[in-house]
Amino acid sequence: MKKEKGKRCIGMTTAFRPRTEPPSPTWLQTASDLKASKGSFHSSMEEKPQIRSNTKKLGFWKWAVASVVFRLILSYFSKNLNLSSRPEVSTPLTSLRRLAEGYWLKRLSMSPYSGSMYHGSPLLLSILGPLTVKTIGGQLVIYYADLISAILIRATGRSLVRAHGHNLKSLGLDKLFNDIEILPSGDIAALVYLWNPFTIVSCVGFNTSPIENLFVILSLYGASAGLIPLAAFGWVIASHLSLYPLVLIIPVIFLLGYGLDAPPRKLFVQSNPRIGEERPVDHVELKSVTNKPLERTIFSWRPVIVFFLWASIWILYVLMLCAIDMKEHGGLWEMFKRTYGFILTVKDLSPNIGVLWYFFAEVFDFFRNFFLIVFHVNVLFMILPLAIRLNHRPCFLVFVYLAISSMLKSYPSVGDSALYLSLLVLFVNELAEMQFSFFLFCGYVGVSLLSPVMHNLWIWRIVLVVESVSAMLNYDRKIRKLCNTAKV
């Protein structure tokens, strides 16, 4: 009975307990709220890449404008820096001072090549000549050329990244492409070009190298974007200004015929060892991602033929303008002899960062023509093997050709090095795992810093030798005078 009473009491208490509904937790939502939250979540996820891309764009333009402002500040101190007289910056072909002298001769109705100082294009003389009267005008043109070059490098890098992703997706490697962090190589390469000390020095040092680099990059951009008239125009003008970009016709043809750079036919991914496994540091395990070969790209001849047609049109147009300009000063033959002949014969042996001037200053005149042929043909010997090996990487082939020509050309400058170093950054994703990159970078910086020091030591050594020889000759002359007077 007691148990039943207890049960009843319990039942009574539970029966008469007021029904208080538990408060609904705040995290509970209705179905409509969940759908709304999902929609807002997806929209926020879609907005994040747009915000990131906008911040990247703003960041790039901030750094680009800052580089132009930095150049303007340095141009205010250009007289104190005296960069225009440095052999690393200015060459007989790219000096604005020589261009100003040629323009002065032209205004006096004389041949611009009569002073044996100017050896550039008469078209460049007609365009930049009036700007040399006002120093700030010529500098602004060079600054604009650098900025446009950086924009074109950025566009080319973006095209390379898109082509790389398209090729990986064609192999069925969408997951690999999404997992790998692709760096914005175009933005990095453009900023490296703008903030490269070599580029800045070329701008502030009254140099026409930025204009030559602009047309080289214009040709590369036109070929990578499929703009055939633009590619032909850039290649013709770049070759007309400095002759060595003639070799770029091979990678331009590959770009138009095959397209942009493609990955190798067999892709590999580095397999990282698991935690706790002991493996030697130098051991790298590679596993094949796919054995599926890339579809062999068929070479398209139509854009190549169109390119040659446009190139011939631009060549005839440039030659016609040069003939009109040089009509009263010897014609086209005088221009060829004073520009391309000056490049090929290496007549000016003033010091520069190349190797030809010192070699031909020491070689006997009897062997001069032979070694001229050897040095110039050395560039041509490398063209065909590299074209066969890198026919699927035309943009990288452009970098290789520019690096070789900048080392073996007659009158190189730091502006040539700035161009190929910036194009190298376009392949930052492929070269990210390159070994000894830090040591190579430090070596390049060390050589760049030691170059002006060694030049000054060499110049002062020659001055001391000349002074000592002249002192010895003066002493010998005085001794002979004393001997002659004693004999008399």
JSON list of C-alpha atoms in Angstrom, two decimals, residues 44-182:
[
{"chain": "A", "resi": 44, "resn": "SER", "atom": "CA", "xyz": [29.61, 35.06, -49.26]},
{"chain": "A", "resi": 45, "resn": "MET", "atom": "CA", "xyz": [31.85, 32.26, -50.54]},
{"chain": "A", "resi": 46, "resn": "GLU", "atom": "CA", "xyz": [31.38, 33.55, -54.08]},
{"chain": "A", "resi": 47, "resn": "GLU", "atom": "CA", "xyz": [32.10, 37.10, -53.00]},
{"chain": "A", "resi": 48, "resn": "LYS", "atom": "CA", "xyz": [35.40, 36.20, -51.31]},
{"chain": "A", "resi": 49, "resn": "PRO", "atom": "CA", "xyz": [37.30, 35.37, -54.53]},
{"chain": "A", "resi": 50, "resn": "GLN", "atom": "CA", "xyz": [35.99, 38.57, -56.09]},
{"chain": "A", "resi": 51, "resn": "ILE", "atom": "CA", "xyz": [37.16, 40.57, -53.09]},
{"chain": "A", "resi": 52, "resn": "ARG", "atom": "CA", "xyz": [40.56, 38.86, -53.22]},
{"chain": "A", "resi": 53, "resn": "SER", "atom": "CA", "xyz": [40.92, 39.51, -56.93]},
{"chain": "A", "resi": 54, "resn": "ASN", "atom": "CA", "xyz": [39.95, 43.15, -56.45]},
{"chain": "A", "resi": 55, "resn": "THR", "atom": "CA", "xyz": [42.49, 43.55, -53.66]},
{"chain": "A", "resi": 56, "resn": "LYS", "atom": "CA", "xyz": [45.16, 41.93, -55.85]},
{"chain": "A", "resi": 57, "resn": "LYS", "atom": "CA", "xyz": [44.34, 44.33, -58.66]},
{"chain": "A", "resi": 58, "resn": "LEU", "atom": "CA", "xyz": [44.46, 47.30, -56.32]},
{"chain": "A", "resi": 59, "resn": "GLY", "atom": "CA", "xyz": [47.71, 46.04, -54.82]},
{"chain": "A", "resi": 60, "resn": "PHE", "atom": "CA", "xyz": [49.32, 45.69, -58.23]},
{"chain": "A", "resi": 61, "resn": "TRP", "atom": "CA", "xyz": [48.33, 49.17, -59.34]},
{"chain": "A", "resi": 62, "resn": "LYS", "atom": "CA", "xyz": [49.51, 50.68, -56.07]},
{"chain": "A", "resi": 63, "resn": "TRP", "atom": "CA", "xyz": [52.97, 49.17, -56.52]},
{"chain": "A", "resi": 64, "resn": "ALA", "atom": "CA", "xyz": [53.03, 50.14, -60.19]},
{"chain": "A", "resi": 65, "resn": "VAL", "atom": "CA", "xyz": [52.21, 53.78, -59.45]},
{"chain": "A", "resi": 66, "resn": "ALA", "atom": "CA", "xyz": [54.72, 53.76, -56.61]},
{"chain": "A", "resi": 67, "resn": "SER", "atom": "CA", "xyz": [57.44, 52.59, -59.01]},
{"chain": "A", "resi": 68, "resn": "VAL", "atom": "CA", "xyz": [56.70, 55.49, -61.38]},
{"chain": "A", "resi": 69, "resn": "VAL", "atom": "CA", "xyz": [56.79, 57.96, -58.48]},
{"chain": "A", "resi": 70, "resn": "PHE", "atom": "CA", "xyz": [60.09, 56.48, -57.34]},
{"chain": "A", "resi": 71, "resn": "ARG", "atom": "CA", "xyz": [61.53, 57.01, -60.82]},
{"chain": "A", "resi": 72, "resn": "LEU", "atom": "CA", "xyz": [60.37, 60.62, -60.81]},
{"chain": "A", "resi": 73, "resn": "ILE", "atom": "CA", "xyz": [62.07, 61.19, -57.46]},
{"chain": "A", "resi": 74, "resn": "LEU", "atom": "CA", "xyz": [65.32, 59.68, -58.74]},
{"chain": "A", "resi": 75, "resn": "SER", "atom": "CA", "xyz": [65.16, 61.75, -61.91]},
{"chain": "A", "resi": 76, "resn": "TYR", "atom": "CA", "xyz": [65.34, 64.87, -59.73]},
{"chain": "A", "resi": 77, "resn": "PHE", "atom": "CA", "xyz": [68.76, 63.69, -58.51]},
{"chain": "A", "resi": 78, "resn": "SER", "atom": "CA", "xyz": [69.90, 62.31, -61.88]},
{"chain": "A", "resi": 79, "resn": "LYS", "atom": "CA", "xyz": [72.69, 64.87, -62.23]},
{"chain": "A", "resi": 80, "resn": "ASN", "atom": "CA", "xyz": [74.18, 63.85, -58.90]},
{"chain": "A", "resi": 81, "resn": "LEU", "atom": "CA", "xyz": [73.87, 60.15, -59.68]},
{"chain": "A", "resi": 82, "resn": "ASN", "atom": "CA", "xyz": [75.55, 60.57, -63.09]},
{"chain": "A", "resi": 83, "resn": "LEU", "atom": "CA", "xyz": [74.20, 57.25, -64.34]},
{"chain": "A", "resi": 84, "resn": "SER", "atom": "CA", "xyz": [74.19, 58.25, -68.00]},
{"chain": "A", "resi": 85, "resn": "SER", "atom": "CA", "xyz": [77.98, 58.00, -68.15]},
{"chain": "A", "resi": 86, "resn": "ARG", "atom": "CA", "xyz": [78.19, 54.56, -66.56]},
{"chain": "A", "resi": 87, "resn": "PRO", "atom": "CA", "xyz": [79.24, 51.81, -69.03]},
{"chain": "A", "resi": 88, "resn": "GLU", "atom": "CA", "xyz": [76.84, 49.34, -67.39]},
{"chain": "A", "resi": 89, "resn": "VAL", "atom": "CA", "xyz": [73.88, 51.59, -68.21]},
{"chain": "A", "resi": 90, "resn": "SER", "atom": "CA", "xyz": [74.69, 53.47, -71.39]},
{"chain": "A", "resi": 91, "resn": "THR", "atom": "CA", "xyz": [76.11, 51.99, -74.60]},
{"chain": "A", "resi": 92, "resn": "PRO", "atom": "CA", "xyz": [76.95, 53.56, -77.97]},
{"chain": "A", "resi": 93, "resn": "LEU", "atom": "CA", "xyz": [73.60, 52.28, -79.28]},
{"chain": "A", "resi": 94, "resn": "THR", "atom": "CA", "xyz": [71.31, 53.28, -76.41]},
{"chain": "A", "resi": 95, "resn": "SER", "atom": "CA", "xyz": [72.71, 56.55, -75.09]},
{"chain": "A", "resi": 96, "resn": "LEU", "atom": "CA", "xyz": [70.30, 59.48, -75.18]},
{"chain": "A", "resi": 97, "resn": "ARG", "atom": "CA", "xyz": [73.24, 61.86, -75.21]},
{"chain": "A", "resi": 98, "resn": "ARG", "atom": "CA", "xyz": [74.40, 60.41, -78.52]},
{"chain": "A", "resi": 99, "resn": "LEU", "atom": "CA", "xyz": [70.84, 60.61, -79.79]},
{"chain": "A", "resi": 100, "resn": "ALA", "atom": "CA", "xyz": [70.71, 64.30, -78.83]},
{"chain": "A", "resi": 101, "resn": "GLU", "atom": "CA", "xyz": [73.92, 64.93, -80.79]},
{"chain": "A", "resi": 102, "resn": "GLY", "atom": "CA", "xyz": [72.48, 63.15, -83.84]},
{"chain": "A", "resi": 103, "resn": "TYR", "atom": "CA", "xyz": [69.33, 65.25, -83.61]},
{"chain": "A", "resi": 104, "resn": "TRP", "atom": "CA", "xyz": [71.44, 68.42, -83.38]},
{"chain": "A", "resi": 105, "resn": "LEU", "atom": "CA", "xyz": [73.32, 67.44, -86.55]},
{"chain": "A", "resi": 106, "resn": "LYS", "atom": "CA", "xyz": [70.03, 66.71, -88.29]},
{"chain": "A", "resi": 107, "resn": "ARG", "atom": "CA", "xyz": [68.69, 70.15, -87.40]},
{"chain": "A", "resi": 108, "resn": "LEU", "atom": "CA", "xyz": [71.80, 71.63, -89.05]},
{"chain": "A", "resi": 109, "resn": "SER", "atom": "CA", "xyz": [70.87, 69.79, -92.29]},
{"chain": "A", "resi": 110, "resn": "MET", "atom": "CA", "xyz": [73.74, 67.33, -91.81]},
{"chain": "A", "resi": 111, "resn": "SER", "atom": "CA", "xyz": [73.74, 63.57, -91.68]},
{"chain": "A", "resi": 112, "resn": "PRO", "atom": "CA", "xyz": [73.02, 62.35, -88.12]},
{"chain": "A", "resi": 113, "resn": "TYR", "atom": "CA", "xyz": [75.78, 59.75, -88.61]},
{"chain": "A", "resi": 114, "resn": "SER", "atom": "CA", "xyz": [78.44, 62.26, -89.69]},
{"chain": "A", "resi": 115, "resn": "GLY", "atom": "CA", "xyz": [79.63, 62.85, -86.13]},
{"chain": "A", "resi": 116, "resn": "SER", "atom": "CA", "xyz": [80.38, 59.12, -85.61]},
{"chain": "A", "resi": 117, "resn": "MET", "atom": "CA", "xyz": [78.45, 59.32, -82.33]},
{"chain": "A", "resi": 118, "resn": "TYR", "atom": "CA", "xyz": [74.90, 58.25, -83.14]},
{"chain": "A", "resi": 119, "resn": "HIS", "atom": "CA", "xyz": [74.33, 54.72, -84.46]},
{"chain": "A", "resi": 120, "resn": "GLY", "atom": "CA", "xyz": [70.63, 54.19, -83.89]},
{"chain": "A", "resi": 121, "resn": "SER", "atom": "CA", "xyz": [67.57, 54.22, -86.10]},
{"chain": "A", "resi": 122, "resn": "PRO", "atom": "CA", "xyz": [66.63, 57.43, -87.93]},
{"chain": "A", "resi": 123, "resn": "LEU", "atom": "CA", "xyz": [63.01, 56.80, -86.94]},
{"chain": "A", "resi": 124, "resn": "LEU", "atom": "CA", "xyz": [63.94, 56.75, -83.26]},
{"chain": "A", "resi": 125, "resn": "LEU", "atom": "CA", "xyz": [65.87, 59.96, -83.89]},
{"chain": "A", "resi": 126, "resn": "SER", "atom": "CA", "xyz": [62.79, 61.61, -85.39]},
{"chain": "A", "resi": 127, "resn": "ILE", "atom": "CA", "xyz": [60.52, 60.53, -82.53]},
{"chain": "A", "resi": 128, "resn": "LEU", "atom": "CA", "xyz": [62.75, 61.01, -79.49]},
{"chain": "A", "resi": 129, "resn": "GLY", "atom": "CA", "xyz": [64.94, 63.77, -80.91]},
{"chain": "A", "resi": 130, "resn": "PRO", "atom": "CA", "xyz": [62.55, 66.66, -80.15]},
{"chain": "A", "resi": 131, "resn": "LEU", "atom": "CA", "xyz": [62.10, 65.30, -76.61]},
{"chain": "A", "resi": 132, "resn": "THR", "atom": "CA", "xyz": [65.83, 65.51, -75.88]},
{"chain": "A", "resi": 133, "resn": "VAL", "atom": "CA", "xyz": [65.61, 69.31, -75.96]},
{"chain": "A", "resi": 134, "resn": "LYS", "atom": "CA", "xyz": [63.43, 69.04, -72.85]},
{"chain": "A", "resi": 135, "resn": "THR", "atom": "CA", "xyz": [64.95, 66.45, -70.55]},
{"chain": "A", "resi": 136, "resn": "ILE", "atom": "CA", "xyz": [61.76, 65.74, -68.61]},
{"chain": "A", "resi": 137, "resn": "GLY", "atom": "CA", "xyz": [59.88, 64.93, -71.83]},
{"chain": "A", "resi": 138, "resn": "GLY", "atom": "CA", "xyz": [62.30, 62.20, -72.85]},
{"chain": "A", "resi": 139, "resn": "GLN", "atom": "CA", "xyz": [62.27, 60.73, -69.36]},
{"chain": "A", "resi": 140, "resn": "LEU", "atom": "CA", "xyz": [58.47, 60.61, -69.22]},
{"chain": "A", "resi": 141, "resn": "VAL", "atom": "CA", "xyz": [58.37, 58.68, -72.50]},
{"chain": "A", "resi": 142, "resn": "ILE", "atom": "CA", "xyz": [60.78, 56.12, -71.04]},
{"chain": "A", "resi": 143, "resn": "TYR", "atom": "CA", "xyz": [58.71, 55.86, -67.84]},
{"chain": "A", "resi": 144, "resn": "TYR", "atom": "CA", "xyz": [55.54, 55.27, -69.86]},
{"chain": "A", "resi": 145, "resn": "ALA", "atom": "CA", "xyz": [57.37, 52.62, -71.89]},
{"chain": "A", "resi": 146, "resn": "ASP", "atom": "CA", "xyz": [58.30, 50.78, -68.69]},
{"chain": "A", "resi": 147, "resn": "LEU", "atom": "CA", "xyz": [54.75, 50.92, -67.36]},
{"chain": "A", "resi": 148, "resn": "ILE", "atom": "CA", "xyz": [53.25, 49.64, -70.62]},
{"chain": "A", "resi": 149, "resn": "SER", "atom": "CA", "xyz": [55.85, 46.84, -70.72]},
{"chain": "A", "resi": 150, "resn": "ALA", "atom": "CA", "xyz": [54.85, 45.77, -67.21]},
{"chain": "A", "resi": 151, "resn": "ILE", "atom": "CA", "xyz": [51.16, 45.72, -68.17]},
{"chain": "A", "resi": 152, "resn": "LEU", "atom": "CA", "xyz": [51.92, 43.55, -71.22]},
{"chain": "A", "resi": 153, "resn": "ILE", "atom": "CA", "xyz": [54.05, 41.17, -69.12]},
{"chain": "A", "resi": 154, "resn": "ARG", "atom": "CA", "xyz": [51.17, 40.86, -66.67]},
{"chain": "A", "resi": 155, "resn": "ALA", "atom": "CA", "xyz": [48.71, 40.02, -69.45]},
{"chain": "A", "resi": 156, "resn": "THR", "atom": "CA", "xyz": [51.11, 37.45, -70.92]},
{"chain": "A", "resi": 157, "resn": "GLY", "atom": "CA", "xyz": [51.54, 35.80, -67.51]},
{"chain": "A", "resi": 158, "resn": "ARG", "atom": "CA", "xyz": [47.79, 35.49, -67.06]},
{"chain": "A", "resi": 159, "resn": "SER", "atom": "CA", "xyz": [47.50, 33.88, -70.48]},
{"chain": "A", "resi": 160, "resn": "LEU", "atom": "CA", "xyz": [50.19, 31.38, -69.49]},
{"chain": "A", "resi": 161, "resn": "VAL", "atom": "CA", "xyz": [48.39, 30.46, -66.26]},
{"chain": "A", "resi": 162, "resn": "ARG", "atom": "CA", "xyz": [45.08, 29.95, -68.10]},
{"chain": "A", "resi": 163, "resn": "ALA", "atom": "CA", "xyz": [46.77, 27.82, -70.75]},
{"chain": "A", "resi": 164, "resn": "HIS", "atom": "CA", "xyz": [48.48, 25.72, -68.08]},
{"chain": "A", "resi": 165, "resn": "GLY", "atom": "CA", "xyz": [45.19, 25.05, -66.31]},
{"chain": "A", "resi": 166, "resn": "HIS", "atom": "CA", "xyz": [43.44, 24.22, -69.58]},
{"chain": "A", "resi": 167, "resn": "ASN", "atom": "CA", "xyz": [46.13, 21.69, -70.49]},
{"chain": "A", "resi": 168, "resn": "LEU", "atom": "CA", "xyz": [45.93, 20.00, -67.09]},
{"chain": "A", "resi": 169, "resn": "LYS", "atom": "CA", "xyz": [42.15, 19.79, -67.31]},
{"chain": "A", "resi": 170, "resn": "SER", "atom": "CA", "xyz": [42.42, 18.24, -70.76]},
{"chain": "A", "resi": 171, "resn": "LEU", "atom": "CA", "xyz": [44.40, 15.44, -69.09]},
{"chain": "A", "resi": 172, "resn": "GLY", "atom": "CA", "xyz": [41.68, 14.93, -66.49]},
{"chain": "A", "resi": 173, "resn": "LEU", "atom": "CA", "xyz": [43.76, 16.47, -63.71]},
{"chain": "A", "resi": 174, "resn": "ASP", "atom": "CA", "xyz": [41.15, 18.92, -62.41]},
{"chain": "A", "resi": 175, "resn": "LYS", "atom": "CA", "xyz": [41.79, 17.86, -58.82]},
{"chain": "A", "resi": 176, "resn": "LEU", "atom": "CA", "xyz": [45.52, 18.37, -59.18]},
{"chain": "A", "resi": 177, "resn": "PHE", "atom": "CA", "xyz": [44.98, 21.80, -60.69]},
{"chain": "A", "resi": 178, "resn": "ASN", "atom": "CA", "xyz": [42.66, 22.78, -57.84]},
{"chain": "A", "resi": 179, "resn": "ASP", "atom": "CA", "xyz": [44.99, 21.43, -55.14]},
{"chain": "A", "resi": 180, "resn": "ILE", "atom": "CA", "xyz": [48.12, 23.14, -56.42]},
{"chain": "A", "resi": 181, "resn": "GLU", "atom": "CA", "xyz": [48.48, 26.76, -55.37]},
{"chain": "A", "resi": 182, "resn": "ILE", "atom": "CA", "xyz": [49.06, 28.70, -58.58]}
]
